[in-house]
Coordinates of C-alpha atoms in Angstrom, one line a residue:
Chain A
X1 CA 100.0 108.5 121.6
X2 CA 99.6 105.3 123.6
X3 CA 100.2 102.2 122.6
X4 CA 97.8 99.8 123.0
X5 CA 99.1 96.5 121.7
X6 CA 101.5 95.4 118.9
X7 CA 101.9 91.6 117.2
X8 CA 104.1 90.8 114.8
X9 CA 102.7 89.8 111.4
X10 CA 103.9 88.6 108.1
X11 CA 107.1 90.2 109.1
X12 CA 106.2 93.5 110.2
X13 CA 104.0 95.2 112.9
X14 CA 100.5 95.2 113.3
X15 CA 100.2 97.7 116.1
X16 CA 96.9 99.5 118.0
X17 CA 96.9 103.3 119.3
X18 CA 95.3 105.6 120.9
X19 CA 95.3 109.4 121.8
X20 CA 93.4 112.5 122.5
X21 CA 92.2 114.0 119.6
X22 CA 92.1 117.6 119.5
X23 CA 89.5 117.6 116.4
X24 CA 87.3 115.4 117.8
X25 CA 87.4 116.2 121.6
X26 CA 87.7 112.4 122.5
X27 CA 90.1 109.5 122.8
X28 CA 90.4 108.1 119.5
X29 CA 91.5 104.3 118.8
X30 CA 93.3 103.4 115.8
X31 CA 95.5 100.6 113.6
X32 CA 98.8 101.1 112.1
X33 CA 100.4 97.9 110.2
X34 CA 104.1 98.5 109.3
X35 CA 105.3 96.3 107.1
X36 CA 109.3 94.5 107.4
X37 CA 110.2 97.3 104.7
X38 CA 109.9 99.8 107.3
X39 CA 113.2 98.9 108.6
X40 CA 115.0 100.6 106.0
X41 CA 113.2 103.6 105.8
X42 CA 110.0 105.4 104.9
X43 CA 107.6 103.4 103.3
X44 CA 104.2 105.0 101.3
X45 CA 100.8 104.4 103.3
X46 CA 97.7 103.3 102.5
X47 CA 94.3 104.3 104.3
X48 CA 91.8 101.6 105.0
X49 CA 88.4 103.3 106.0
X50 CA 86.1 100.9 107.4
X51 CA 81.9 100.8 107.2
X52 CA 78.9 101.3 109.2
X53 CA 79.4 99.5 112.5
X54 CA 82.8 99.1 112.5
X55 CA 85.8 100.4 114.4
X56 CA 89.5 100.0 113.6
X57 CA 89.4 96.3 114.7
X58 CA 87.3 94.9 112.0
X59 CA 89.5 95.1 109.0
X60 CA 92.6 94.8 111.0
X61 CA 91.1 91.5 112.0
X62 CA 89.3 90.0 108.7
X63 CA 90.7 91.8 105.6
X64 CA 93.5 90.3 105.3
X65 CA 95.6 93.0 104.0
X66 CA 99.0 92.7 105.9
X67 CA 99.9 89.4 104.2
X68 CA 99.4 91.9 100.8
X69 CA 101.1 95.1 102.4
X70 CA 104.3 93.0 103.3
X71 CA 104.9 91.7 100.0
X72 CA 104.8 95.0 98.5
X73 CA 106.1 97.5 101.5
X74 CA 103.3 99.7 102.1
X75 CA 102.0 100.8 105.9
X76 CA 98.1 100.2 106.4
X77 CA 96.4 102.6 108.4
X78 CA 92.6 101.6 109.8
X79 CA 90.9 104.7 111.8
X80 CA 87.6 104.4 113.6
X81 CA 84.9 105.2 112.3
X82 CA 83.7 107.8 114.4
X83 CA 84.2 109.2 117.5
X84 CA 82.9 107.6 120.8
X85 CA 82.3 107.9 124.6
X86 CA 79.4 108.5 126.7
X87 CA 79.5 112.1 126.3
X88 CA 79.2 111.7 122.3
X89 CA 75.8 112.0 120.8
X90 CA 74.8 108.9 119.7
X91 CA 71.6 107.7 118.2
X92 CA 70.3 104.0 118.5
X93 CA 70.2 103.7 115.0
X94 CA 73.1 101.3 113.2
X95 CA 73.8 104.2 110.2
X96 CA 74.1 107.5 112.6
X97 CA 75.7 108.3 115.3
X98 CA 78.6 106.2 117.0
X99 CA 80.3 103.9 114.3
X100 CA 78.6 106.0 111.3
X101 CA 80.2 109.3 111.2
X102 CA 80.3 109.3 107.3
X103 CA 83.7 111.0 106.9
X104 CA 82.0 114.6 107.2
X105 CA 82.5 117.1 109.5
X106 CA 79.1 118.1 111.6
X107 CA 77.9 121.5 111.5
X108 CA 74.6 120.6 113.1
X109 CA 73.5 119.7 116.7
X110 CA 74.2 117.3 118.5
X111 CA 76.9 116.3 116.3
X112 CA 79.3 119.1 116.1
X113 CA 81.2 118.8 118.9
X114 CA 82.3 115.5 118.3
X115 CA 82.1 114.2 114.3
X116 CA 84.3 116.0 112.7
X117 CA 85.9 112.7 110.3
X118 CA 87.2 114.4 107.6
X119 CA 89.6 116.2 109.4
X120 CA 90.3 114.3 111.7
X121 CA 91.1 112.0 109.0
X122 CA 92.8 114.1 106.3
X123 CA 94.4 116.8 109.0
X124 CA 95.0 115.5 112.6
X125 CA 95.6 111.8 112.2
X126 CA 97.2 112.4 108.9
X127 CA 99.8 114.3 110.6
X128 CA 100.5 112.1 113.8
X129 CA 100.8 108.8 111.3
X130 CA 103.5 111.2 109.4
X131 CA 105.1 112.3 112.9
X132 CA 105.3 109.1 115.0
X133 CA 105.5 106.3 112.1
X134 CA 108.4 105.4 109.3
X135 CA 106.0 106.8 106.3
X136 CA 107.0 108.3 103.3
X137 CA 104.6 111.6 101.7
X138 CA 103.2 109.1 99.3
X139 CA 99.7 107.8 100.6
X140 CA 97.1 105.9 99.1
X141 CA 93.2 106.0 100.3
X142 CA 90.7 102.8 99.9
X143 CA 87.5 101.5 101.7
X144 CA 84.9 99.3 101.7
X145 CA 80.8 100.7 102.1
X146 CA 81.0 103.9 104.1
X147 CA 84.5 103.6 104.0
X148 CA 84.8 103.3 100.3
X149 CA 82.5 107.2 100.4
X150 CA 85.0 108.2 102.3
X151 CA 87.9 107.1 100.4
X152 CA 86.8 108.7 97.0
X153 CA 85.3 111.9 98.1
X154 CA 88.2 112.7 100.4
X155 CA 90.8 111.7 97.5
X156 CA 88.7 114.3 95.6
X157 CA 88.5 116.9 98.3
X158 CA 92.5 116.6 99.1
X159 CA 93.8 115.6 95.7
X160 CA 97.5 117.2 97.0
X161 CA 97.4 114.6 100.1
X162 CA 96.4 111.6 98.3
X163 CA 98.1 109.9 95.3
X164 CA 96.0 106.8 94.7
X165 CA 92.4 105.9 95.6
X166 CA 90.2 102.7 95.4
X167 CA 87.2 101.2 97.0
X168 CA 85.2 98.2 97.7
X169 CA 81.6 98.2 97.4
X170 CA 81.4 102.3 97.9
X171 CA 78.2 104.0 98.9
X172 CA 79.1 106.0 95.5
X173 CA 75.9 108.5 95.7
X174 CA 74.8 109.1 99.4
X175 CA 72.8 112.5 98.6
X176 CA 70.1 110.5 96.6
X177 CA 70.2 106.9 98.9
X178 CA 68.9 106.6 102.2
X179 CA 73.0 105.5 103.3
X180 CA 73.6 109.6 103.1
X181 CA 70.4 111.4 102.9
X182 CA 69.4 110.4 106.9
X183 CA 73.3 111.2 107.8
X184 CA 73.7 114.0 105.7
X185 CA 70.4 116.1 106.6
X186 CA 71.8 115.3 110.4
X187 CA 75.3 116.3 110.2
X188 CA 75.0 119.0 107.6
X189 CA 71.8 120.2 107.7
X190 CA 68.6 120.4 105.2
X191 CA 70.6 122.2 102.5
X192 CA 71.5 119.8 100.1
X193 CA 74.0 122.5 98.6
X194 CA 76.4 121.5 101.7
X195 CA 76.1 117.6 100.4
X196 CA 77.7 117.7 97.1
X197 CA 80.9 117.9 98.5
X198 CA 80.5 114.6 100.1
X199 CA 79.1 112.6 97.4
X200 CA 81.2 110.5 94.7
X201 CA 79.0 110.6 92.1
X202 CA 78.6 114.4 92.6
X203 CA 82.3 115.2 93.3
X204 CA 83.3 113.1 89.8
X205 CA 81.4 115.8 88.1
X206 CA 82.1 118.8 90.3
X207 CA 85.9 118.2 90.6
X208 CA 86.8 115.1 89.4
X209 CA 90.1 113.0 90.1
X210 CA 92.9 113.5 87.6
X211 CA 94.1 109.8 88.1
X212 CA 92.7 106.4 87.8
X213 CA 90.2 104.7 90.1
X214 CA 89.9 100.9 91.2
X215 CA 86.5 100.1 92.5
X216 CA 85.1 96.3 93.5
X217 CA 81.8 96.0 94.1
X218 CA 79.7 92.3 94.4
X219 CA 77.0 91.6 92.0
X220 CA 75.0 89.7 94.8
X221 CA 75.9 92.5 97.1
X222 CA 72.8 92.8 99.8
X223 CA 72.8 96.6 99.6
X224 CA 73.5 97.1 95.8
X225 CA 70.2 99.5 95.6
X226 CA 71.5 101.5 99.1
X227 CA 74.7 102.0 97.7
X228 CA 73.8 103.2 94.3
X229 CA 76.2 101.7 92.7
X230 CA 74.4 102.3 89.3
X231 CA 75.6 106.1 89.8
X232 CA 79.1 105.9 90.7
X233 CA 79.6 103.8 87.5
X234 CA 77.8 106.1 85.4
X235 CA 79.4 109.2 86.8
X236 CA 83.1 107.5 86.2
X237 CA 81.8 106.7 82.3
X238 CA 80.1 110.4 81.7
X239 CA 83.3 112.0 83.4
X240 CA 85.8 110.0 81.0
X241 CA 87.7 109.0 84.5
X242 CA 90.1 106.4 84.0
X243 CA 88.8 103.7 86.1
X244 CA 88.5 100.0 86.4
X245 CA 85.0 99.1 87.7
X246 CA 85.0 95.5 88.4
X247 CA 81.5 93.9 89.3
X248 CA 82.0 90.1 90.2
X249 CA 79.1 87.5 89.7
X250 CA 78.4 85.7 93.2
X251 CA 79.8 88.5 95.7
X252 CA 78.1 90.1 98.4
X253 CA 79.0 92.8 100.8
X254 CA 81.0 91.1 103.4
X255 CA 84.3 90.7 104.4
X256 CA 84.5 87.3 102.4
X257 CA 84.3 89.9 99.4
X258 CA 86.5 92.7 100.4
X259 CA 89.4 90.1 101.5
X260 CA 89.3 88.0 98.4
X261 CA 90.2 91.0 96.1
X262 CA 92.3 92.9 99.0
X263 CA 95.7 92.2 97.0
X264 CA 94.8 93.3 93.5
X265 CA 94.4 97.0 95.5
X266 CA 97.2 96.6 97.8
X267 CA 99.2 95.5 94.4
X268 CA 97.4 98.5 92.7
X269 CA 97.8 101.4 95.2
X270 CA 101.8 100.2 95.2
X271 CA 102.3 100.2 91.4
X272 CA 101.2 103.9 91.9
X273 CA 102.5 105.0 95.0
X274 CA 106.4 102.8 94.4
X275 CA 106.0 103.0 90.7
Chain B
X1 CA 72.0 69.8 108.2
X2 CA 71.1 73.4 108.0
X3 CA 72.7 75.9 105.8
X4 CA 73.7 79.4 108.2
X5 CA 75.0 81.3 105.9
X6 CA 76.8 80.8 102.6
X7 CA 79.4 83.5 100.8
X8 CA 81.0 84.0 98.0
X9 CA 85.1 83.7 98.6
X10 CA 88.5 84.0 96.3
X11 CA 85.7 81.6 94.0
X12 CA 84.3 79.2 96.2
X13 CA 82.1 79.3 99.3
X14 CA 82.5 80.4 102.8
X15 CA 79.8 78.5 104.4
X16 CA 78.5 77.8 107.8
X17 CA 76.4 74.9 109.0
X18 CA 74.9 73.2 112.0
X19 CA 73.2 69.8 112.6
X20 CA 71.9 67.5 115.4
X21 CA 75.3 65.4 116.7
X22 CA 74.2 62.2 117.8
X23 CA 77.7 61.6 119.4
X24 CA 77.4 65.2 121.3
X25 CA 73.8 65.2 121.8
X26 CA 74.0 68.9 121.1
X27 CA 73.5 71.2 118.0
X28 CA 76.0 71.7 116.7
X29 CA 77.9 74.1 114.1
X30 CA 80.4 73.9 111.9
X31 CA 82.2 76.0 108.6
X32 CA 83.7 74.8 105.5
X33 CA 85.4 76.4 102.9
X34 CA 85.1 74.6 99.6
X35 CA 87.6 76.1 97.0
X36 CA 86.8 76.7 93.5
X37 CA 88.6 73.5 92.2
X38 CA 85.6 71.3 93.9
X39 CA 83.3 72.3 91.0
X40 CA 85.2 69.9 88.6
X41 CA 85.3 67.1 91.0
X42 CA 86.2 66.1 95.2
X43 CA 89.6 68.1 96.6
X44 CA 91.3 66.9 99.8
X45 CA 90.2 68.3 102.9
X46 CA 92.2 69.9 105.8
X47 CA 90.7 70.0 109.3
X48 CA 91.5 73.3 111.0
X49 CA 90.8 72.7 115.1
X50 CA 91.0 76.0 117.3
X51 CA 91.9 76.5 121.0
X52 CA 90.8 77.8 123.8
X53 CA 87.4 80.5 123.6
X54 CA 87.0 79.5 120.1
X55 CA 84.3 78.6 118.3
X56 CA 84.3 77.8 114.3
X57 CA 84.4 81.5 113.6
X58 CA 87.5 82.5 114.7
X59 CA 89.9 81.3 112.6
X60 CA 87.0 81.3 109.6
X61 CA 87.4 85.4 109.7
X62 CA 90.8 85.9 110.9
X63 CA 93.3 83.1 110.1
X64 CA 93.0 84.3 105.9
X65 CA 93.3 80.2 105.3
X66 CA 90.4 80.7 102.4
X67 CA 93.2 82.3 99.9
X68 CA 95.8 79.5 100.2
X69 CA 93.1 76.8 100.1
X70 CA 91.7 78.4 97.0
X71 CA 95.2 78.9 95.4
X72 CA 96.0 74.9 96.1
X73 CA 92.7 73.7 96.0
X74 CA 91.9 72.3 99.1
X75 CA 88.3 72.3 101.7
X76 CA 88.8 73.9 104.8
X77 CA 86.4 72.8 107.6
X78 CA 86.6 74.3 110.9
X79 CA 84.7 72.6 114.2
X80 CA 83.5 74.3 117.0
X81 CA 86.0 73.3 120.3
X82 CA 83.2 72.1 122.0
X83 CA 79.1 70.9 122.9
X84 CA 77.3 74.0 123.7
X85 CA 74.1 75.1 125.4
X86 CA 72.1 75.5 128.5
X87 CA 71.6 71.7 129.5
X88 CA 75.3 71.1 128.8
X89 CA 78.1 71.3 131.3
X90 CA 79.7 74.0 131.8
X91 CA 82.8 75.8 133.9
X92 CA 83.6 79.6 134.9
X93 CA 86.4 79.2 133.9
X94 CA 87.9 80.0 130.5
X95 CA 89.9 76.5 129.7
X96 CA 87.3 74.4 130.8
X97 CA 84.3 73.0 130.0
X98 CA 82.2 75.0 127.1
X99 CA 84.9 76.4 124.1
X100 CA 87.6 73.9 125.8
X101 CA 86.7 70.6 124.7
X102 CA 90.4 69.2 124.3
X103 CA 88.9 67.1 121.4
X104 CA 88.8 63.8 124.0
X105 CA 85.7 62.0 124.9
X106 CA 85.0 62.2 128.4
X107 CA 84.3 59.7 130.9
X108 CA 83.5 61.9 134.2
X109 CA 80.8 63.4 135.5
X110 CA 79.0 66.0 134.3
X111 CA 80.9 65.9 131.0
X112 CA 80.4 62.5 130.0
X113 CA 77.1 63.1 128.5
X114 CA 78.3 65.8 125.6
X115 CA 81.5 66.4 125.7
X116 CA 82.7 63.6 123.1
X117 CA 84.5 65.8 120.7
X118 CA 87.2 63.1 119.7
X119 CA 84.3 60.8 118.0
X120 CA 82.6 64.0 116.9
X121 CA 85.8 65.3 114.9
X122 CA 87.3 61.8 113.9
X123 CA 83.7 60.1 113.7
X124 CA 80.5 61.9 113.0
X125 CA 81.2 65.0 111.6
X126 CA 84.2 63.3 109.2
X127 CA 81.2 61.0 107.9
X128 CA 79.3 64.1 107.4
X129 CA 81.6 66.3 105.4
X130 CA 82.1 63.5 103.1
X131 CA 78.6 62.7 102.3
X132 CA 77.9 66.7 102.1
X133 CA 80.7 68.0 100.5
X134 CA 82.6 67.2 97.6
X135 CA 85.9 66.1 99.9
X136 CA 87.7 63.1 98.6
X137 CA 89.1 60.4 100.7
X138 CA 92.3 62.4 101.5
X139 CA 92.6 64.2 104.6
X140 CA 95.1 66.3 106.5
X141 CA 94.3 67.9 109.9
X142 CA 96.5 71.2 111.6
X143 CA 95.4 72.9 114.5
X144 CA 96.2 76.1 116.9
X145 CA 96.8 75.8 120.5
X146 CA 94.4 73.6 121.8
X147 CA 93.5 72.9 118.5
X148 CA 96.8 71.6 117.5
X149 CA 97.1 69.4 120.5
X150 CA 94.0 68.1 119.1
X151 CA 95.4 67.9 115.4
X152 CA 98.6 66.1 116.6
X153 CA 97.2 63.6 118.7
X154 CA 93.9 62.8 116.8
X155 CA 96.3 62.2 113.6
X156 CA 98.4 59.5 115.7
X157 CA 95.3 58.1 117.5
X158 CA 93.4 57.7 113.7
X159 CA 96.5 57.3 111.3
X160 CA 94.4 55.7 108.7
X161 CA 92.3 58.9 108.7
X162 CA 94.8 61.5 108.1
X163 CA 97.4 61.4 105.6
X164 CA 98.9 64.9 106.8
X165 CA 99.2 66.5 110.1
X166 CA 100.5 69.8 111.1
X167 CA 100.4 72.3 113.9
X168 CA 100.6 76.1 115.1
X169 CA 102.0 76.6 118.8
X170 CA 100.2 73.2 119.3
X171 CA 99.9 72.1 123.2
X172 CA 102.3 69.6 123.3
X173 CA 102.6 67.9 126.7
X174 CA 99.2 68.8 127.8
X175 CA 99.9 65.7 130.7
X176 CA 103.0 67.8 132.2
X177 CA 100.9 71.3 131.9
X178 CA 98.4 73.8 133.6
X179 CA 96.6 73.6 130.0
X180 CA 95.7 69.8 130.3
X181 CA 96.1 68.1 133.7
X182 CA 93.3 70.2 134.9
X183 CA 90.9 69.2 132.5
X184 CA 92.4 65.4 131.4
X185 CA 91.6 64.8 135.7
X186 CA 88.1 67.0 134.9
X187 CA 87.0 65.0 131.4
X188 CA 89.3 61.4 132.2
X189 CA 89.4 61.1 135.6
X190 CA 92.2 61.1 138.1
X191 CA 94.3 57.7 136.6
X192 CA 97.1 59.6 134.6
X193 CA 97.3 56.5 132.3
X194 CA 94.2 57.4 130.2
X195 CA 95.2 60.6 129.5
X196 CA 98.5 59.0 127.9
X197 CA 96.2 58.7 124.7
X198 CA 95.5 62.4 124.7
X199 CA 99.6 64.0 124.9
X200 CA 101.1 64.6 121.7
X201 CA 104.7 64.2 123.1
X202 CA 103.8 60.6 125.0
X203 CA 102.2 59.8 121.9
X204 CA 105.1 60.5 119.7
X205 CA 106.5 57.7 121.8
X206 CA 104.1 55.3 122.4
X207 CA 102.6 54.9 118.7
X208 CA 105.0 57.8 116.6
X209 CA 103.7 59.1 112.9
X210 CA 104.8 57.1 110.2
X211 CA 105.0 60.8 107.9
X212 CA 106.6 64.1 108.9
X213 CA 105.2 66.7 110.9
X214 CA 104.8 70.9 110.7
X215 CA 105.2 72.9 113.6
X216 CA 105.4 77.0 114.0
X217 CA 106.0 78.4 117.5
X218 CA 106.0 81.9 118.2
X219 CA 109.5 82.4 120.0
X220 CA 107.6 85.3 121.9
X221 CA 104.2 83.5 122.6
X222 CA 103.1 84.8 126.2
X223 CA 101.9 80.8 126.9
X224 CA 105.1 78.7 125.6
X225 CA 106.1 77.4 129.0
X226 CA 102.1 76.3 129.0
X227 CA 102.4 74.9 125.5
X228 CA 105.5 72.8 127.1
X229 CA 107.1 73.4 123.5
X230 CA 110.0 72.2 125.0
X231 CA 108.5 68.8 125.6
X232 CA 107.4 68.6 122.3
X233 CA 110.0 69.9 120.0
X234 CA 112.6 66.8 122.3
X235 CA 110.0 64.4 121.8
X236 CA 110.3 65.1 117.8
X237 CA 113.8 64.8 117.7
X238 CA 113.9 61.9 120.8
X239 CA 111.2 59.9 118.6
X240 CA 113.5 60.0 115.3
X241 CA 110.0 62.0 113.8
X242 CA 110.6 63.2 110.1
X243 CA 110.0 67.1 111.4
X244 CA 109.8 70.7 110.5
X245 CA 109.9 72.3 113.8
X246 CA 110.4 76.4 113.3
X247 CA 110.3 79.2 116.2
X248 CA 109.9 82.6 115.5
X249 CA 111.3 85.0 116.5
X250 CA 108.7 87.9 117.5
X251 CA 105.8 86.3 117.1
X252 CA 103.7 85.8 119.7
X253 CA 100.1 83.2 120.1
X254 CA 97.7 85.5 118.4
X255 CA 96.1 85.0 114.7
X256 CA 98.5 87.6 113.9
X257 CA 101.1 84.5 114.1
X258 CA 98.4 82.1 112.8
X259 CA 97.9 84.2 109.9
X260 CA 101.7 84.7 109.2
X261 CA 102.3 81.1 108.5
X262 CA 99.1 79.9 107.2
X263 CA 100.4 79.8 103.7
X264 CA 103.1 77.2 104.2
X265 CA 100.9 75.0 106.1
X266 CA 98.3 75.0 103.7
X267 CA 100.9 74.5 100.7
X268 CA 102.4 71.7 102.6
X269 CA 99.5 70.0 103.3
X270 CA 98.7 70.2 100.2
X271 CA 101.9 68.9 98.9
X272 CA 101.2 65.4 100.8
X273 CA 97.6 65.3 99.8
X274 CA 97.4 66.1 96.2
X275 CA 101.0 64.7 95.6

């Protein structure tokens, strides 16, 4: 693991990395912030997956969530969103390819060799964030768009690794929106069959999530249709999930939205990770 | 004035304008965050000025000042640092010329023409934000770097203007530094006596600041002997100033720092504008 810079912030350490991942078979780039709590000792951890377009910087940069994980102790931890490089496939498309890897792992060509998200996220990096940083086995997973997909359906997938799990603005039923269908025919082939496992609204039904889930989502949000947010909230009522589903007049999808509500899921991923 | 873009932030609006400066002879662009508490009625404003590189973006996505001016109820503008475009002057380097404005008007050749950005701030575009906004009559001003040079010494050169003035890692003897005598000689001309009017710390001296005064340093910030902190921290206690002058330690000159402390600057502005 390199280390690629570190500032100090709100007390603790907002830190960038890098490494060679053997999942994805490149260099991968990613954010750790440690908050002042750290110093005494393990602290729980709470994933941050970021949207179409984005790397690790974005959030790190514009979400504001340090100011939030320092007041309550938690680590932040912002992967990439896919891997990169000029031997990656890559398509010239915003929503696949480079920056769009969807949190799946690729069985199809060209995208095998390289996107393999979900476990790089919930096996390899998972275990170097445990190894090289003062964490505790209590981790949390949020996200906002892409990110937010990612979050619930791998909280569902890996229910032992993850204890808390909110989103922002989720793309909460990618098998029936074209954020998922495009991506998901790509990386896992025609046979919807291999999708379900990968969709929120689907994955409430199929396996549900034996806690409670915080989602945010803007009212004026630009993409409301592509993110079907109409299904993720009907799947959480028809599943009797515990949730809070808060849609907020005035919103869109930007960071302006996913920074003004960033404490109330810091503050809620630490009443359930610290109790 | 033309409305960029407009979001939705902690309940008020994130918004980005330009308009055609008379005083610059340039487009130019602007961002002001107006907080919820200006439905009911004009809040005080606080002037945010960069530094070097910036535009009005930067600290609009990464300094997290929207929270703190919602919680307290103050506007937020945020200039650019400087005229832009093709027909206007420009340098190679970084700290001169385009995104390094110094907030002075220039009398040299070739940046006489645009490069006014002391009327702009403290003339045009004040007039402006109070006939478009709901701003009342009280005003603070803070600044980073650059921009807090530019915060210091437009709050002593235009006393009746601002009723609050803070800074982070401000340049503070920009006369006596690499990050000033280069471009005072460039914008002013060679005689050292005009730029006396431009130098926080000869300022202190010359005219002083009837109020008190906020300053964070970074105790770790890679460009303190370039900041001349020193000069500025013994004008402050030379000058008798009613100060607040605080280093930390670990911090270093990013947004990172910036960020850190942009609650107690906003709070204390706040403090001395709403009373």
């Amino acid at each position: 693991m390199k280390t690629l810079s570190e500032n100090k912030c709100f007390g603790g350490v907002q830190g960038v990395y890098s490494h060679d991942s053997r999942v994805t078979g490149t260099e991968m780039t990613f954010a750790v912030f440690m908050p002042p709590q750290a110093e005494d000792g393990p602290v729980p951890c709470l994933w941050y997956l970021s949207g179409l377009t984005c790397t690790h910087e974005n959030a790190m940069t514009k979400a504001g969530l340090q100011a939030h994980a320092a007041e309550f102790g938690l680590a932040v931890v912002f992967p990439d969103t896919s891997p990169r490089g000029e031997s990656v496939a890559n398509d010239e498309a915003y929503d696949l390819g480079q920056g769009a890897g969807f949190y799946v792992n690729a069985t199809e060509c060209p995208w095998a060799p390289h996107f393999q998200m979900e476990s790089y996220i919930a096996g390899e990096l998972r275990d170097l964030i445990s190894e090289q940083f003062a964490v505790s086995v209590y981790h949390g997973i949020t996200g906002h768009s892409m990110g937010g997909h990612g979050a619930l359906t791998l909280a569902m997938k890996y229910p032992g690794q993850y204890q808390s799990v909110s989103a922002f603005a989720p793309i909460g039923h990618p098998a029936a929106s074209e954020w998922g269908r495009k991506q998901f025919e790509a990386y896992l082939g025609k046979d919807e069959t291999a999708w379900a496992g990968h969709d929120a609204a689907l994955l409430l039904k199929e396996k549900g999530w034996a806690g409670d889930i915080l989602i945010d989502q803007g009212a004026d949000d630009q993409f409301l249709e592509l993110l079907r947010a109409d299904a993720l909230s009907a799947a959480l009522v028809e599943t009797k999930t515990s949730h809070a589903y808060r849609l907020h007049h005035g919103y869109d999808h930007s960071y302006y939205f996913v920074s003004t509500f960033a404490r109330d899921h810091v503050s809620w991923h630490a009443e359930r990770l610290i109790g």
